[in-house]
Coordinates of C-alpha atoms and ligand atoms in Angstrom, one line a residue:
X10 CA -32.4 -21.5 -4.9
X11 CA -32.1 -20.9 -1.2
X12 CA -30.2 -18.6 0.6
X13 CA -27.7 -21.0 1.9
X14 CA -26.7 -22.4 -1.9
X15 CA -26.9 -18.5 -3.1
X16 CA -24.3 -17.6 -0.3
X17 CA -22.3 -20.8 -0.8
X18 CA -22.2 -20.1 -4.6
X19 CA -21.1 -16.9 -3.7
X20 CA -18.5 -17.3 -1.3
X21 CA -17.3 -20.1 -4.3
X22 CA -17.1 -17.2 -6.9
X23 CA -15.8 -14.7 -4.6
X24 CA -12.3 -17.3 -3.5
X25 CA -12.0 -17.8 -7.2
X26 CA -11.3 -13.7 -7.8
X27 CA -8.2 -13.2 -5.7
X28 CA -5.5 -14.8 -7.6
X29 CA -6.7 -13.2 -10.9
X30 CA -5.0 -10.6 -9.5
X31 CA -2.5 -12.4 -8.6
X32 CA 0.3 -10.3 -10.3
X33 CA -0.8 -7.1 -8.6
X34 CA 1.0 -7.2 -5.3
X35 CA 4.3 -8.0 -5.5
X36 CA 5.0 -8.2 -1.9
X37 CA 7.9 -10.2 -1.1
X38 CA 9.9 -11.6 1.5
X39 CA 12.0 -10.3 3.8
X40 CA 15.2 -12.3 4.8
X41 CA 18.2 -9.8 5.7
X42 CA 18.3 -7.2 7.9
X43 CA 17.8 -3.1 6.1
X44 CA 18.7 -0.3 7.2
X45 CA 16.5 1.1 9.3
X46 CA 16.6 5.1 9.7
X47 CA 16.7 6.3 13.0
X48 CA 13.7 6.7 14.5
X49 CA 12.5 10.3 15.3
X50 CA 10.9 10.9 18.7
X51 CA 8.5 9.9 20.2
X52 CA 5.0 10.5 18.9
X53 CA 3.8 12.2 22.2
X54 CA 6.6 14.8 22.1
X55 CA 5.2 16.3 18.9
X56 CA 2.4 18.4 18.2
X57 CA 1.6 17.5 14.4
X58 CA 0.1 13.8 13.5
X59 CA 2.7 11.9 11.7
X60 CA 2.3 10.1 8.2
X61 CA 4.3 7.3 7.2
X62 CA 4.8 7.1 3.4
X63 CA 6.4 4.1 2.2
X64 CA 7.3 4.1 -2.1
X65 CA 7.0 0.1 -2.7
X66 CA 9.9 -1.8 -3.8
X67 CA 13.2 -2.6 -3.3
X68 CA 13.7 -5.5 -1.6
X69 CA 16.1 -8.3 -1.9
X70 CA 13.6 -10.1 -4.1
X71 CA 12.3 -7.3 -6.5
X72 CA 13.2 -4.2 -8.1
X73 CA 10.2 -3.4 -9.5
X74 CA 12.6 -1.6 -11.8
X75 CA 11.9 -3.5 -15.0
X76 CA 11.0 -0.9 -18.1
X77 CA 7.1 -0.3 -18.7
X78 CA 5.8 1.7 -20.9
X79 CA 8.9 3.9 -20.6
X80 CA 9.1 3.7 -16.9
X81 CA 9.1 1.3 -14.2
X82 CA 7.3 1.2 -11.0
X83 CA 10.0 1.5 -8.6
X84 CA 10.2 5.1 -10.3
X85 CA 6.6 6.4 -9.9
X86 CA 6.0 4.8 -6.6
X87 CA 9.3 7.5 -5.5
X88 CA 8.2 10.1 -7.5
X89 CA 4.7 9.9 -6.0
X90 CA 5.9 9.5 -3.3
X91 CA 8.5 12.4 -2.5
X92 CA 5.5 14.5 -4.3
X93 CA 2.9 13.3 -1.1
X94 CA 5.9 14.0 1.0
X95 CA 6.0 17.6 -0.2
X96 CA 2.0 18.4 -0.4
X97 CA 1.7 16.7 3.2
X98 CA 4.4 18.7 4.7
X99 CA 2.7 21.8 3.1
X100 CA -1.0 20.7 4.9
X101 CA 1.4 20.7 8.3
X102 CA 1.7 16.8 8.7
X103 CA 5.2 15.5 10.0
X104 CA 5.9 13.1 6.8
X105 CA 8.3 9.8 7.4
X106 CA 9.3 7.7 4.3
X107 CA 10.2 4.2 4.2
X108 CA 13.5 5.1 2.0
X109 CA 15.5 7.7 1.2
X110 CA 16.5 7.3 -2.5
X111 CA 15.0 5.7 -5.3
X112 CA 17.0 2.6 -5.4
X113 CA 17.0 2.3 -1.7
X114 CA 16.4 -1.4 -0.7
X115 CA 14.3 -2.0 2.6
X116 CA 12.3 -5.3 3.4
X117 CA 8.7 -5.1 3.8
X118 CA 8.3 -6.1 7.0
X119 CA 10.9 -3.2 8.0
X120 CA 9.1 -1.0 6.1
X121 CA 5.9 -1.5 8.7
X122 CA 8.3 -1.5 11.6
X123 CA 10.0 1.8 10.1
X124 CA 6.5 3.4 10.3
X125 CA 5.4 1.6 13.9
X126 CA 9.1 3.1 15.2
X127 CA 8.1 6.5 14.3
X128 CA 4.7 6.7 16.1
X129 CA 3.0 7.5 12.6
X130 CA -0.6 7.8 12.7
X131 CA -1.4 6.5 9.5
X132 CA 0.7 3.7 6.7
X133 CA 0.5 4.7 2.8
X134 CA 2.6 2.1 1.1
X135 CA 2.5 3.2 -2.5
X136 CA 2.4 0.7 -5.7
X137 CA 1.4 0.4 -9.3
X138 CA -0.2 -2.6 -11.0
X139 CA 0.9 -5.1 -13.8
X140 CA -2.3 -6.5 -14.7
X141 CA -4.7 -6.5 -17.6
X142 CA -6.9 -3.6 -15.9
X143 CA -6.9 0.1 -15.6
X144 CA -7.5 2.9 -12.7
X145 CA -6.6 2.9 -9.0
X146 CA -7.5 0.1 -6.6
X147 CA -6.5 -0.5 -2.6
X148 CA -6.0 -3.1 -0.5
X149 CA -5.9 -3.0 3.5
X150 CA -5.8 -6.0 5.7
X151 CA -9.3 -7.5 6.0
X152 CA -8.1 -10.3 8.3
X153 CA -4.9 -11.5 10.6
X154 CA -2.2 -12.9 8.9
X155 CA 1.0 -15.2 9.2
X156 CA 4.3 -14.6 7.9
X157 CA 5.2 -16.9 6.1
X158 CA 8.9 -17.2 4.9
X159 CA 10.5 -20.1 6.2
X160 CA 14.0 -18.5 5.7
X161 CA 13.4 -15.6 8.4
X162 CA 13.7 -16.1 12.3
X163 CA 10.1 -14.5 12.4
X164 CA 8.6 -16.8 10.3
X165 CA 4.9 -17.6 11.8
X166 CA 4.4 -13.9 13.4
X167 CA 0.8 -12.9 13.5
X168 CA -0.9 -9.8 12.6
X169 CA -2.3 -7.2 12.8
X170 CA -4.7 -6.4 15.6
X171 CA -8.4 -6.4 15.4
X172 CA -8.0 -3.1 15.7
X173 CA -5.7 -2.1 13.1
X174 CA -8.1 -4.6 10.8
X175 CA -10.8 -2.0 11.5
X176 CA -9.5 1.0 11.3
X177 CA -7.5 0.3 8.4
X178 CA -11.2 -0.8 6.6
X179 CA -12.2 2.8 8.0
X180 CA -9.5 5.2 6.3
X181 CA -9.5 2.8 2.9
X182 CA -13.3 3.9 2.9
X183 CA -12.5 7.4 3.3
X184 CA -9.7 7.3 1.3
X185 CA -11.2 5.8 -1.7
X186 CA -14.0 8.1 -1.4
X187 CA -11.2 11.2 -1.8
X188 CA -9.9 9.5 -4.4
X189 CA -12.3 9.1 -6.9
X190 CA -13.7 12.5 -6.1
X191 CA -10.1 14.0 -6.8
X192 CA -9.4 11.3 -9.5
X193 CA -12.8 11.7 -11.4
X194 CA -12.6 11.9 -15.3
X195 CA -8.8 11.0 -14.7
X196 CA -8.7 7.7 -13.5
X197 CA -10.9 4.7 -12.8
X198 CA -11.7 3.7 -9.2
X199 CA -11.5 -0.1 -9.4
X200 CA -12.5 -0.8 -5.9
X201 CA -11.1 -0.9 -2.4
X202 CA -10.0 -4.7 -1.3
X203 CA -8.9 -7.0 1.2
X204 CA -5.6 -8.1 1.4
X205 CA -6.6 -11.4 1.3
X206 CA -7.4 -10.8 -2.4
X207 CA -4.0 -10.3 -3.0
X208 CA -1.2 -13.1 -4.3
X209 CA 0.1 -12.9 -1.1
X210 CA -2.6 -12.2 0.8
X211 CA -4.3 -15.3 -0.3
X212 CA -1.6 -17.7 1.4
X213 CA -0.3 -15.5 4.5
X214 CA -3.9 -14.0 5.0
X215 CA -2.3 -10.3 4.6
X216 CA 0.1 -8.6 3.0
X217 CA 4.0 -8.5 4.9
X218 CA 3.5 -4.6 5.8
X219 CA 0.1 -5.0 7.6
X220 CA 0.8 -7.9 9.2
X221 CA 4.0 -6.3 11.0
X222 CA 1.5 -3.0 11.1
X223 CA 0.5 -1.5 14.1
X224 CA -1.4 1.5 12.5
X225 CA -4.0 2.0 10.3
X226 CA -2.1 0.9 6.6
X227 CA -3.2 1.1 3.1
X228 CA -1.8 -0.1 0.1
X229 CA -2.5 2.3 -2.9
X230 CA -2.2 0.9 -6.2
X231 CA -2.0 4.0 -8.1
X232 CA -2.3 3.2 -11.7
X233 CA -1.9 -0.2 -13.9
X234 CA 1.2 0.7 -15.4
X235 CA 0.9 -1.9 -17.8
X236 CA -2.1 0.6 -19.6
X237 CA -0.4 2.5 -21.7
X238 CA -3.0 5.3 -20.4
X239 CA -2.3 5.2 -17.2
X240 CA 1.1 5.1 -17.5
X241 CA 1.2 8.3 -19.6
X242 CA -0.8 10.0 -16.6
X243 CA 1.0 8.7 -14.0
X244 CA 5.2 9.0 -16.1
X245 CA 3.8 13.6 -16.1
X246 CA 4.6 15.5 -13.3
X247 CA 1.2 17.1 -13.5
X248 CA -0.3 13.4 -12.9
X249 CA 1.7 12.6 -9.9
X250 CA 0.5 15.8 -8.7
X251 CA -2.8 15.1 -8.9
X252 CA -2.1 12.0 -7.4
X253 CA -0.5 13.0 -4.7
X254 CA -3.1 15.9 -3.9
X255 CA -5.9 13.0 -4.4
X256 CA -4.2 11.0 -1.4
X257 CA -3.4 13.5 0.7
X258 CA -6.9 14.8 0.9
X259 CA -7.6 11.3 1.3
X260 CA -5.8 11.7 4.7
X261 CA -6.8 14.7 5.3
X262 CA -10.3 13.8 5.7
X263 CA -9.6 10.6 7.8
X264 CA -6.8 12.5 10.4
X265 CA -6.5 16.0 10.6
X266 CA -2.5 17.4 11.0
Ligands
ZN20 ZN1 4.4 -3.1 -6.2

């Protein structure tokens, strides 16, 4: 066979993956306006590197509060999340969230703008799976994307920036690296993916939050929650502290505070 046919035959198998995943991002569209916390200042008036952390999910077209395994992931994604809050704060990183309560309902594309506003060096949007699989996968933009949601008045924007695309490539190595160090004997490491594998990454090119991203962002699929396994790690506090350890020294390694 030559090269050419092996890469063709390749690149056939590789477009056939994404959408059986196609459950796993839940990353919808954002038609109404949220409320947006204020902004804190600016990023050059402070002396510590700021973290976004955005626990996925409410949004005006999913919950993600439907009961799994005796939990949901709207839940763990804010229980994880508050937890990273905490251990980041403690490594002396200024910490911004997306949301302030668990059933707090922000659109995704405010949820990059939220993060962009704030002058946060890095984007951890936090998620669980629904699929047939098990361990921790991510997923950062691996090419420019369009918005697509006819309904919205910024239907057709483009992003991110070349340089967002790389970077974000960057800390998803270093961060998966971290992670299945910290994660080891816990949790699988499924891989680290483009967006494009994604549901919604395979039609708008990247998910909503990167393409309104301008800073290096990750999308953490913590767990399948659909395993019963994971779940029951990720439902105990002591799992969402290891979790939350495992990403912060994920950032730790890729940005000092
Ligand atoms: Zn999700």
């Amino acid at each position: 066979m030559t090269q050419r046919l092996i890469l063709l035959l390749a690149a056939i198998t590789w477009g056939a993956l994404p959408r059986a995943q196609a459950g796993a991002l839940d990353d919808l569209p954002a038609l109404s306006a949220a409320e947006v916390p204020a902004p804190p200042a600016a990023a050059a008036e402070r002396a510590r590197t700021v973290i976004c952390v955005d626990p996925g999910h409410p949004n005006t077209f999913n919950s993600a509060t439907d009961l799994v395994n005796g939990t949901n992931e709207n839940r763990i994604n804010w229980q994880v999340g508050q937890r990273l809050e905490r251990v980041l704060k403690e490594a002396g990183y200024e910490v911004v969230m997306t949301r302030n309560a668990e059933l707090h309902s922000v659109e995704n594309k405010d949820r990059a703008r939220i993060c962009n506003a704030a002058g946060a060096a890095l984007a951890v949007h936090l998620h669980c799976e629904s699929t047939l699989g098990t361990g921790f996968a991510l997923y950062y933009p691996d090419r420019q994307g369009v918005y697509d949601y006819k309904n919205d008045p910024e239907n057709g924007f483009r992003g991110p920036s070349a340089q967002v695309r790389e970077d974000s490539r960057a800390f998803s190595a270093v961060m998966f690296n971290a992670m299945r160090g910290e994660l080891a004997g816990t949790l699988k490491a499924q891989g680290m993916y483009g967006d494009s594998r994604t549901a919604v990454g395979s039609n708008q090119g990247a998910l909503t939050f990167s393409i309104f991203s301008e800073i290096p962002t990750l999308t953490i699929e913590m767990v399948v929650l659909t395993n019963k396994k994971d779940a029951e790690f990720i439902k105990a506090a002591a799992g969402q502290e290891k979790m939350a350890a495992a990403i912060a020294a994920g950032i730790r390694l890729y940005r000092a505070p």
